[in-house]
């Protein structure tokens, strides 16, 4: 996927993640917020045809090489574009409710247990001041890293491959949970599709 970037379709209905994420939140989050990141990314790139062949990930990984005039717009809107694309994918209804295979072993090795990983992931995401994301990523050596980022900053900017992410901007949860971000993060596990996270882990190893 390169310029002009298109808003990816959801692979499921707006109400498919209820009661964890309500349909109205999904309608606004995908149809308004993600759509706006997409159109603003395209607007930033419009006058730079030399960049039109690059993927959003390539643009973010090479942010410092972009013209100063569009670095901020690509960081915010390119980040928003790729972060949300991953978010919809890993929350696909159905699938495994726990990791298996190589990813399960890697989580145990890096975080002691799945429960310890979940606690750390929720602490990272819950502790992010203001807007941002919580992440599980694969590093260049194939190892796992968990942390949070501010705003729409993407792990791709650090040379990492995100395999699981949770949006902790208030627009992601406020209709259902108001100020109760920890409750949203606890419920998030109900809609994570570990088959997809595992496939992303496997792909990042090769
Ligand atoms: Mn969002």
PDB file of C-alpha atoms and ligand atoms in Angstrom:
ATOM      1  CA  UNK A   1       0.000   0.000   0.000  1.00  0.00           C
ATOM      2  CA  UNK A   2       1.362   3.371  -1.030  1.00  0.00           C
ATOM      3  CA  UNK A   3       0.055   6.822  -1.995  1.00  0.00           C
ATOM      4  CA  UNK A   4      -2.790   7.476  -2.324  1.00  0.00           C
ATOM      5  CA  UNK A   5      -3.492   5.573   0.864  1.00  0.00           C
ATOM      6  CA  UNK A   6      -6.995   4.156   1.272  1.00  0.00           C
ATOM      7  CA  UNK A   7      -8.915   3.618   4.481  1.00  0.00           C
ATOM      8  CA  UNK A   8      -8.895  -0.171   4.934  1.00  0.00           C
ATOM      9  CA  UNK A   9     -12.316  -1.771   5.278  1.00  0.00           C
ATOM     10  CA  UNK A  10     -13.167  -3.380   8.578  1.00  0.00           C
ATOM     11  CA  UNK A  11     -13.306  -7.162   8.212  1.00  0.00           C
ATOM     12  CA  UNK A  12     -16.292  -7.295  10.565  1.00  0.00           C
ATOM     13  CA  UNK A  13     -19.416  -5.346  11.491  1.00  0.00           C
ATOM     14  CA  UNK A  14     -19.266  -2.278  13.730  1.00  0.00           C
ATOM     15  CA  UNK A  15     -21.076  -4.165  16.494  1.00  0.00           C
ATOM     16  CA  UNK A  16     -18.922  -7.301  16.235  1.00  0.00           C
ATOM     17  CA  UNK A  17     -16.736  -6.361  19.207  1.00  0.00           C
ATOM     18  CA  UNK A  18     -19.608  -5.568  21.587  1.00  0.00           C
ATOM     19  CA  UNK A  19     -19.828  -5.428  24.534  1.00  0.00           C
ATOM     20  CA  UNK A  20     -16.082  -4.726  24.793  1.00  0.00           C
ATOM     21  CA  UNK A  21     -16.168  -1.984  22.153  1.00  0.00           C
ATOM     22  CA  UNK A  22     -19.531  -0.489  21.225  1.00  0.00           C
ATOM     23  CA  UNK A  23     -20.707  -0.035  17.650  1.00  0.00           C
ATOM     24  CA  UNK A  24     -20.899   3.774  17.858  1.00  0.00           C
ATOM     25  CA  UNK A  25     -17.274   3.983  18.983  1.00  0.00           C
ATOM     26  CA  UNK A  26     -16.247   1.755  16.080  1.00  0.00           C
ATOM     27  CA  UNK A  27     -18.241   3.843  13.578  1.00  0.00           C
ATOM     28  CA  UNK A  28     -16.606   7.086  14.706  1.00  0.00           C
ATOM     29  CA  UNK A  29     -13.162   5.627  15.320  1.00  0.00           C
ATOM     30  CA  UNK A  30     -12.856   3.919  11.948  1.00  0.00           C
ATOM     31  CA  UNK A  31     -15.091   6.113   9.808  1.00  0.00           C
ATOM     32  CA  UNK A  32     -13.983   9.502  11.189  1.00  0.00           C
ATOM     33  CA  UNK A  33     -10.667   9.264  13.042  1.00  0.00           C
ATOM     34  CA  UNK A  34      -8.889   6.671  10.902  1.00  0.00           C
ATOM     35  CA  UNK A  35     -10.352   8.244   7.778  1.00  0.00           C
ATOM     36  CA  UNK A  36      -8.953  11.629   8.823  1.00  0.00           C
ATOM     37  CA  UNK A  37      -5.441  10.246   9.396  1.00  0.00           C
ATOM     38  CA  UNK A  38      -5.653   8.674   5.950  1.00  0.00           C
ATOM     39  CA  UNK A  39      -6.736  11.828   4.134  1.00  0.00           C
ATOM     40  CA  UNK A  40      -4.250  14.029   6.002  1.00  0.00           C
ATOM     41  CA  UNK A  41      -1.405  11.627   5.195  1.00  0.00           C
ATOM     42  CA  UNK A  42      -2.342  11.844   1.531  1.00  0.00           C
ATOM     43  CA  UNK A  43      -2.555  15.637   1.725  1.00  0.00           C
ATOM     44  CA  UNK A  44       0.937  15.821   3.213  1.00  0.00           C
ATOM     45  CA  UNK A  45       2.358  13.656   0.425  1.00  0.00           C
ATOM     46  CA  UNK A  46       0.418  15.176  -2.453  1.00  0.00           C
ATOM     47  CA  UNK A  47       3.135  17.606  -3.492  1.00  0.00           C
ATOM     48  CA  UNK A  48       5.957  15.070  -3.089  1.00  0.00           C
ATOM     49  CA  UNK A  49       5.685  12.606  -5.985  1.00  0.00           C
ATOM     50  CA  UNK A  50       9.134  11.192  -5.189  1.00  0.00           C
ATOM     51  CA  UNK A  51       7.568   9.669  -2.052  1.00  0.00           C
ATOM     52  CA  UNK A  52       4.484   8.188  -3.702  1.00  0.00           C
ATOM     53  CA  UNK A  53       5.988   4.721  -4.093  1.00  0.00           C
ATOM     54  CA  UNK A  54       6.779   4.302  -0.400  1.00  0.00           C
ATOM     55  CA  UNK A  55       4.711   2.347   2.095  1.00  0.00           C
ATOM     56  CA  UNK A  56       3.555   4.119   5.238  1.00  0.00           C
ATOM     57  CA  UNK A  57       5.959   1.935   7.224  1.00  0.00           C
ATOM     58  CA  UNK A  58       8.880   2.982   5.013  1.00  0.00           C
ATOM     59  CA  UNK A  59       7.932   6.635   5.440  1.00  0.00           C
ATOM     60  CA  UNK A  60       7.865   6.271   9.232  1.00  0.00           C
ATOM     61  CA  UNK A  61      11.109   4.294   9.383  1.00  0.00           C
ATOM     62  CA  UNK A  62      12.800   7.008   7.330  1.00  0.00           C
ATOM     63  CA  UNK A  63      11.119   9.990   8.939  1.00  0.00           C
ATOM     64  CA  UNK A  64      14.374  11.927   9.376  1.00  0.00           C
ATOM     65  CA  UNK A  65      15.048  11.770   5.635  1.00  0.00           C
ATOM     66  CA  UNK A  66      11.726  13.411   4.716  1.00  0.00           C
ATOM     67  CA  UNK A  67      11.437  17.145   4.022  1.00  0.00           C
ATOM     68  CA  UNK A  68      11.162  19.122   7.263  1.00  0.00           C
ATOM     69  CA  UNK A  69       7.879  20.604   6.092  1.00  0.00           C
ATOM     70  CA  UNK A  70       6.056  17.242   6.168  1.00  0.00           C
ATOM     71  CA  UNK A  71       7.852  15.313   8.947  1.00  0.00           C
ATOM     72  CA  UNK A  72       5.296  16.263  11.579  1.00  0.00           C
ATOM     73  CA  UNK A  73       2.313  15.471   9.374  1.00  0.00           C
ATOM     74  CA  UNK A  74       3.733  12.086   8.331  1.00  0.00           C
ATOM     75  CA  UNK A  75       4.650  11.235  11.924  1.00  0.00           C
ATOM     76  CA  UNK A  76       1.152  11.993  13.195  1.00  0.00           C
ATOM     77  CA  UNK A  77      -0.991  10.870  10.277  1.00  0.00           C
ATOM     78  CA  UNK A  78       1.215   8.098   8.911  1.00  0.00           C
ATOM     79  CA  UNK A  79       1.474   6.790  12.459  1.00  0.00           C
ATOM     80  CA  UNK A  80      -2.273   7.057  12.874  1.00  0.00           C
ATOM     81  CA  UNK A  81      -2.761   5.265   9.589  1.00  0.00           C
ATOM     82  CA  UNK A  82      -0.600   2.224  10.387  1.00  0.00           C
ATOM     83  CA  UNK A  83      -1.469   2.046  14.098  1.00  0.00           C
ATOM     84  CA  UNK A  84      -5.208   1.823  13.452  1.00  0.00           C
ATOM     85  CA  UNK A  85      -4.771  -0.611  10.573  1.00  0.00           C
ATOM     86  CA  UNK A  86      -3.034  -2.991  12.995  1.00  0.00           C
ATOM     87  CA  UNK A  87      -5.574  -2.317  15.758  1.00  0.00           C
ATOM     88  CA  UNK A  88      -8.591  -3.393  13.667  1.00  0.00           C
ATOM     89  CA  UNK A  89      -6.719  -6.483  12.507  1.00  0.00           C
ATOM     90  CA  UNK A  90      -5.686  -7.821  15.917  1.00  0.00           C
ATOM     91  CA  UNK A  91      -9.214  -7.390  17.313  1.00  0.00           C
ATOM     92  CA  UNK A  92     -10.890  -9.546  14.681  1.00  0.00           C
ATOM     93  CA  UNK A  93     -13.726 -11.533  16.341  1.00  0.00           C
ATOM     94  CA  UNK A  94     -13.138 -15.232  16.891  1.00  0.00           C
ATOM     95  CA  UNK A  95      -9.786 -16.924  16.834  1.00  0.00           C
ATOM     96  CA  UNK A  96      -7.625 -18.009  19.720  1.00  0.00           C
ATOM     97  CA  UNK A  97      -8.077 -16.423  23.150  1.00  0.00           C
ATOM     98  CA  UNK A  98      -4.471 -17.158  24.141  1.00  0.00           C
ATOM     99  CA  UNK A  99      -1.193 -17.371  22.235  1.00  0.00           C
ATOM    100  CA  UNK A 100       0.210 -20.718  21.157  1.00  0.00           C
ATOM    101  CA  UNK A 101       3.330 -22.100  19.550  1.00  0.00           C
ATOM    102  CA  UNK A 102       6.435 -19.938  19.172  1.00  0.00           C
ATOM    103  CA  UNK A 103       4.737 -16.747  20.374  1.00  0.00           C
ATOM    104  CA  UNK A 104       3.517 -18.413  23.568  1.00  0.00           C
ATOM    105  CA  UNK A 105       7.048 -19.639  24.274  1.00  0.00           C
ATOM    106  CA  UNK A 106       8.531 -16.209  23.524  1.00  0.00           C
ATOM    107  CA  UNK A 107       6.077 -14.462  25.863  1.00  0.00           C
ATOM    108  CA  UNK A 108       6.897 -16.920  28.647  1.00  0.00           C
ATOM    109  CA  UNK A 109      10.620 -16.350  28.054  1.00  0.00           C
ATOM    110  CA  UNK A 110      10.390 -12.559  27.971  1.00  0.00           C
ATOM    111  CA  UNK A 111       7.703 -11.922  30.592  1.00  0.00           C
ATOM    112  CA  UNK A 112       7.633 -15.115  32.756  1.00  0.00           C
ATOM    113  CA  UNK A 113       3.998 -15.918  31.941  1.00  0.00           C
ATOM    114  CA  UNK A 114       1.033 -14.764  29.881  1.00  0.00           C
ATOM    115  CA  UNK A 115      -0.554 -13.229  32.974  1.00  0.00           C
ATOM    116  CA  UNK A 116       2.628 -11.311  33.754  1.00  0.00           C
ATOM    117  CA  UNK A 117       2.784 -10.098  30.164  1.00  0.00           C
ATOM    118  CA  UNK A 118      -0.829  -8.944  30.278  1.00  0.00           C
ATOM    119  CA  UNK A 119      -0.210  -7.091  33.535  1.00  0.00           C
ATOM    120  CA  UNK A 120       2.828  -5.317  32.100  1.00  0.00           C
ATOM    121  CA  UNK A 121       1.026  -4.494  28.844  1.00  0.00           C
ATOM    122  CA  UNK A 122      -1.887  -3.003  30.777  1.00  0.00           C
ATOM    123  CA  UNK A 123       0.481  -1.090  33.065  1.00  0.00           C
ATOM    124  CA  UNK A 124       2.323   0.393  30.087  1.00  0.00           C
ATOM    125  CA  UNK A 125      -0.875   1.357  28.273  1.00  0.00           C
ATOM    126  CA  UNK A 126      -2.654   2.478  31.433  1.00  0.00           C
ATOM    127  CA  UNK A 127       0.310   4.583  32.499  1.00  0.00           C
ATOM    128  CA  UNK A 128       0.702   6.428  29.210  1.00  0.00           C
ATOM    129  CA  UNK A 129       0.007  10.050  30.127  1.00  0.00           C
ATOM    130  CA  UNK A 130      -2.576  11.536  27.796  1.00  0.00           C
ATOM    131  CA  UNK A 131      -3.081  10.021  24.366  1.00  0.00           C
ATOM    132  CA  UNK A 132      -1.066   7.137  22.976  1.00  0.00           C
ATOM    133  CA  UNK A 133      -0.726   3.408  22.497  1.00  0.00           C
ATOM    134  CA  UNK A 134       0.421   0.286  24.319  1.00  0.00           C
ATOM    135  CA  UNK A 135       2.521  -2.166  22.322  1.00  0.00           C
ATOM    136  CA  UNK A 136       4.035  -5.604  21.986  1.00  0.00           C
ATOM    137  CA  UNK A 137       6.777  -5.535  19.348  1.00  0.00           C
ATOM    138  CA  UNK A 138       9.439  -7.707  17.777  1.00  0.00           C
ATOM    139  CA  UNK A 139      12.937  -6.231  17.672  1.00  0.00           C
ATOM    140  CA  UNK A 140      15.686  -6.749  15.091  1.00  0.00           C
ATOM    141  CA  UNK A 141      16.955  -9.817  16.960  1.00  0.00           C
ATOM    142  CA  UNK A 142      13.523 -11.427  17.032  1.00  0.00           C
ATOM    143  CA  UNK A 143      12.971 -10.630  20.713  1.00  0.00           C
ATOM    144  CA  UNK A 144       9.837  -9.162  22.273  1.00  0.00           C
ATOM    145  CA  UNK A 145       9.552  -5.647  23.679  1.00  0.00           C
ATOM    146  CA  UNK A 146       6.624  -4.029  25.466  1.00  0.00           C
ATOM    147  CA  UNK A 147       6.211  -0.289  25.983  1.00  0.00           C
ATOM    148  CA  UNK A 148       3.886   2.619  25.259  1.00  0.00           C
ATOM    149  CA  UNK A 149       4.166   5.546  22.861  1.00  0.00           C
ATOM    150  CA  UNK A 150       2.668   9.028  22.920  1.00  0.00           C
ATOM    151  CA  UNK A 151       0.196  10.427  20.404  1.00  0.00           C
ATOM    152  CA  UNK A 152       0.389   8.426  17.146  1.00  0.00           C
ATOM    153  CA  UNK A 153       4.088   7.569  17.386  1.00  0.00           C
ATOM    154  CA  UNK A 154       4.648   4.157  15.819  1.00  0.00           C
ATOM    155  CA  UNK A 155       7.136   1.498  16.925  1.00  0.00           C
ATOM    156  CA  UNK A 156       8.161   1.402  13.259  1.00  0.00           C
ATOM    157  CA  UNK A 157       9.916   4.736  13.938  1.00  0.00           C
ATOM    158  CA  UNK A 158      12.212   2.782  16.304  1.00  0.00           C
ATOM    159  CA  UNK A 159      12.908   0.009  13.827  1.00  0.00           C
ATOM    160  CA  UNK A 160      10.537  -2.382  15.602  1.00  0.00           C
ATOM    161  CA  UNK A 161       7.690  -4.496  14.246  1.00  0.00           C
ATOM    162  CA  UNK A 162       4.459  -4.093  16.258  1.00  0.00           C
ATOM    163  CA  UNK A 163       2.418  -7.298  16.581  1.00  0.00           C
ATOM    164  CA  UNK A 164      -0.170  -6.155  19.164  1.00  0.00           C
ATOM    165  CA  UNK A 165      -1.307  -2.649  19.989  1.00  0.00           C
ATOM    166  CA  UNK A 166      -4.047  -0.983  21.978  1.00  0.00           C
ATOM    167  CA  UNK A 167      -5.284   2.544  21.383  1.00  0.00           C
ATOM    168  CA  UNK A 168      -5.573   4.507  24.635  1.00  0.00           C
ATOM    169  CA  UNK A 169      -6.727   7.796  23.144  1.00  0.00           C
ATOM    170  CA  UNK A 170      -9.992   8.707  24.868  1.00  0.00           C
ATOM    171  CA  UNK A 171     -11.793   8.434  21.501  1.00  0.00           C
ATOM    172  CA  UNK A 172     -11.110   4.675  21.663  1.00  0.00           C
ATOM    173  CA  UNK A 173     -13.072   4.045  24.848  1.00  0.00           C
ATOM    174  CA  UNK A 174     -14.795   7.118  26.269  1.00  0.00           C
ATOM    175  CA  UNK A 175     -18.393   6.351  25.195  1.00  0.00           C
ATOM    176  CA  UNK A 176     -18.331   2.988  26.960  1.00  0.00           C
ATOM    177  CA  UNK A 177     -15.829   3.493  29.763  1.00  0.00           C
ATOM    178  CA  UNK A 178     -15.549   7.298  30.302  1.00  0.00           C
ATOM    179  CA  UNK A 179     -12.484   7.794  32.522  1.00  0.00           C
ATOM    180  CA  UNK A 180     -12.086   4.099  33.339  1.00  0.00           C
ATOM    181  CA  UNK A 181      -9.143   3.298  31.073  1.00  0.00           C
ATOM    182  CA  UNK A 182      -8.090   0.315  33.243  1.00  0.00           C
ATOM    183  CA  UNK A 183     -11.493  -1.333  32.707  1.00  0.00           C
ATOM    184  CA  UNK A 184     -11.171  -0.875  28.952  1.00  0.00           C
ATOM    185  CA  UNK A 185      -7.718  -2.443  29.027  1.00  0.00           C
ATOM    186  CA  UNK A 186      -8.923  -5.424  31.053  1.00  0.00           C
ATOM    187  CA  UNK A 187     -11.799  -5.980  28.613  1.00  0.00           C
ATOM    188  CA  UNK A 188      -9.505  -5.558  25.588  1.00  0.00           C
ATOM    189  CA  UNK A 189      -8.234  -9.139  26.008  1.00  0.00           C
ATOM    190  CA  UNK A 190     -11.759 -10.385  25.218  1.00  0.00           C
ATOM    191  CA  UNK A 191     -11.417  -9.204  21.614  1.00  0.00           C
ATOM    192  CA  UNK A 192      -7.734  -9.907  20.871  1.00  0.00           C
ATOM    193  CA  UNK A 193      -7.325 -12.574  18.194  1.00  0.00           C
ATOM    194  CA  UNK A 194      -4.136 -14.377  19.189  1.00  0.00           C
ATOM    195  CA  UNK A 195      -4.061 -16.333  15.947  1.00  0.00           C
ATOM    196  CA  UNK A 196      -3.398 -13.049  14.154  1.00  0.00           C
ATOM    197  CA  UNK A 197      -0.884 -11.813  16.718  1.00  0.00           C
ATOM    198  CA  UNK A 198       0.921 -15.151  16.397  1.00  0.00           C
ATOM    199  CA  UNK A 199       0.970 -14.910  12.614  1.00  0.00           C
ATOM    200  CA  UNK A 200       2.406 -11.392  12.896  1.00  0.00           C
ATOM    201  CA  UNK A 201       5.057 -12.723  15.286  1.00  0.00           C
ATOM    202  CA  UNK A 202       5.985 -15.514  12.899  1.00  0.00           C
ATOM    203  CA  UNK A 203       6.174 -13.108   9.949  1.00  0.00           C
ATOM    204  CA  UNK A 204       8.446 -10.774  11.910  1.00  0.00           C
ATOM    205  CA  UNK A 205      10.908 -13.610  12.528  1.00  0.00           C
ATOM    206  CA  UNK A 206      11.586 -14.225   8.857  1.00  0.00           C
TER     207      UNK A 206
HETATM  208 MN1  LIG B   1      -7.584   6.000  17.626  1.00  0.00          MN
END
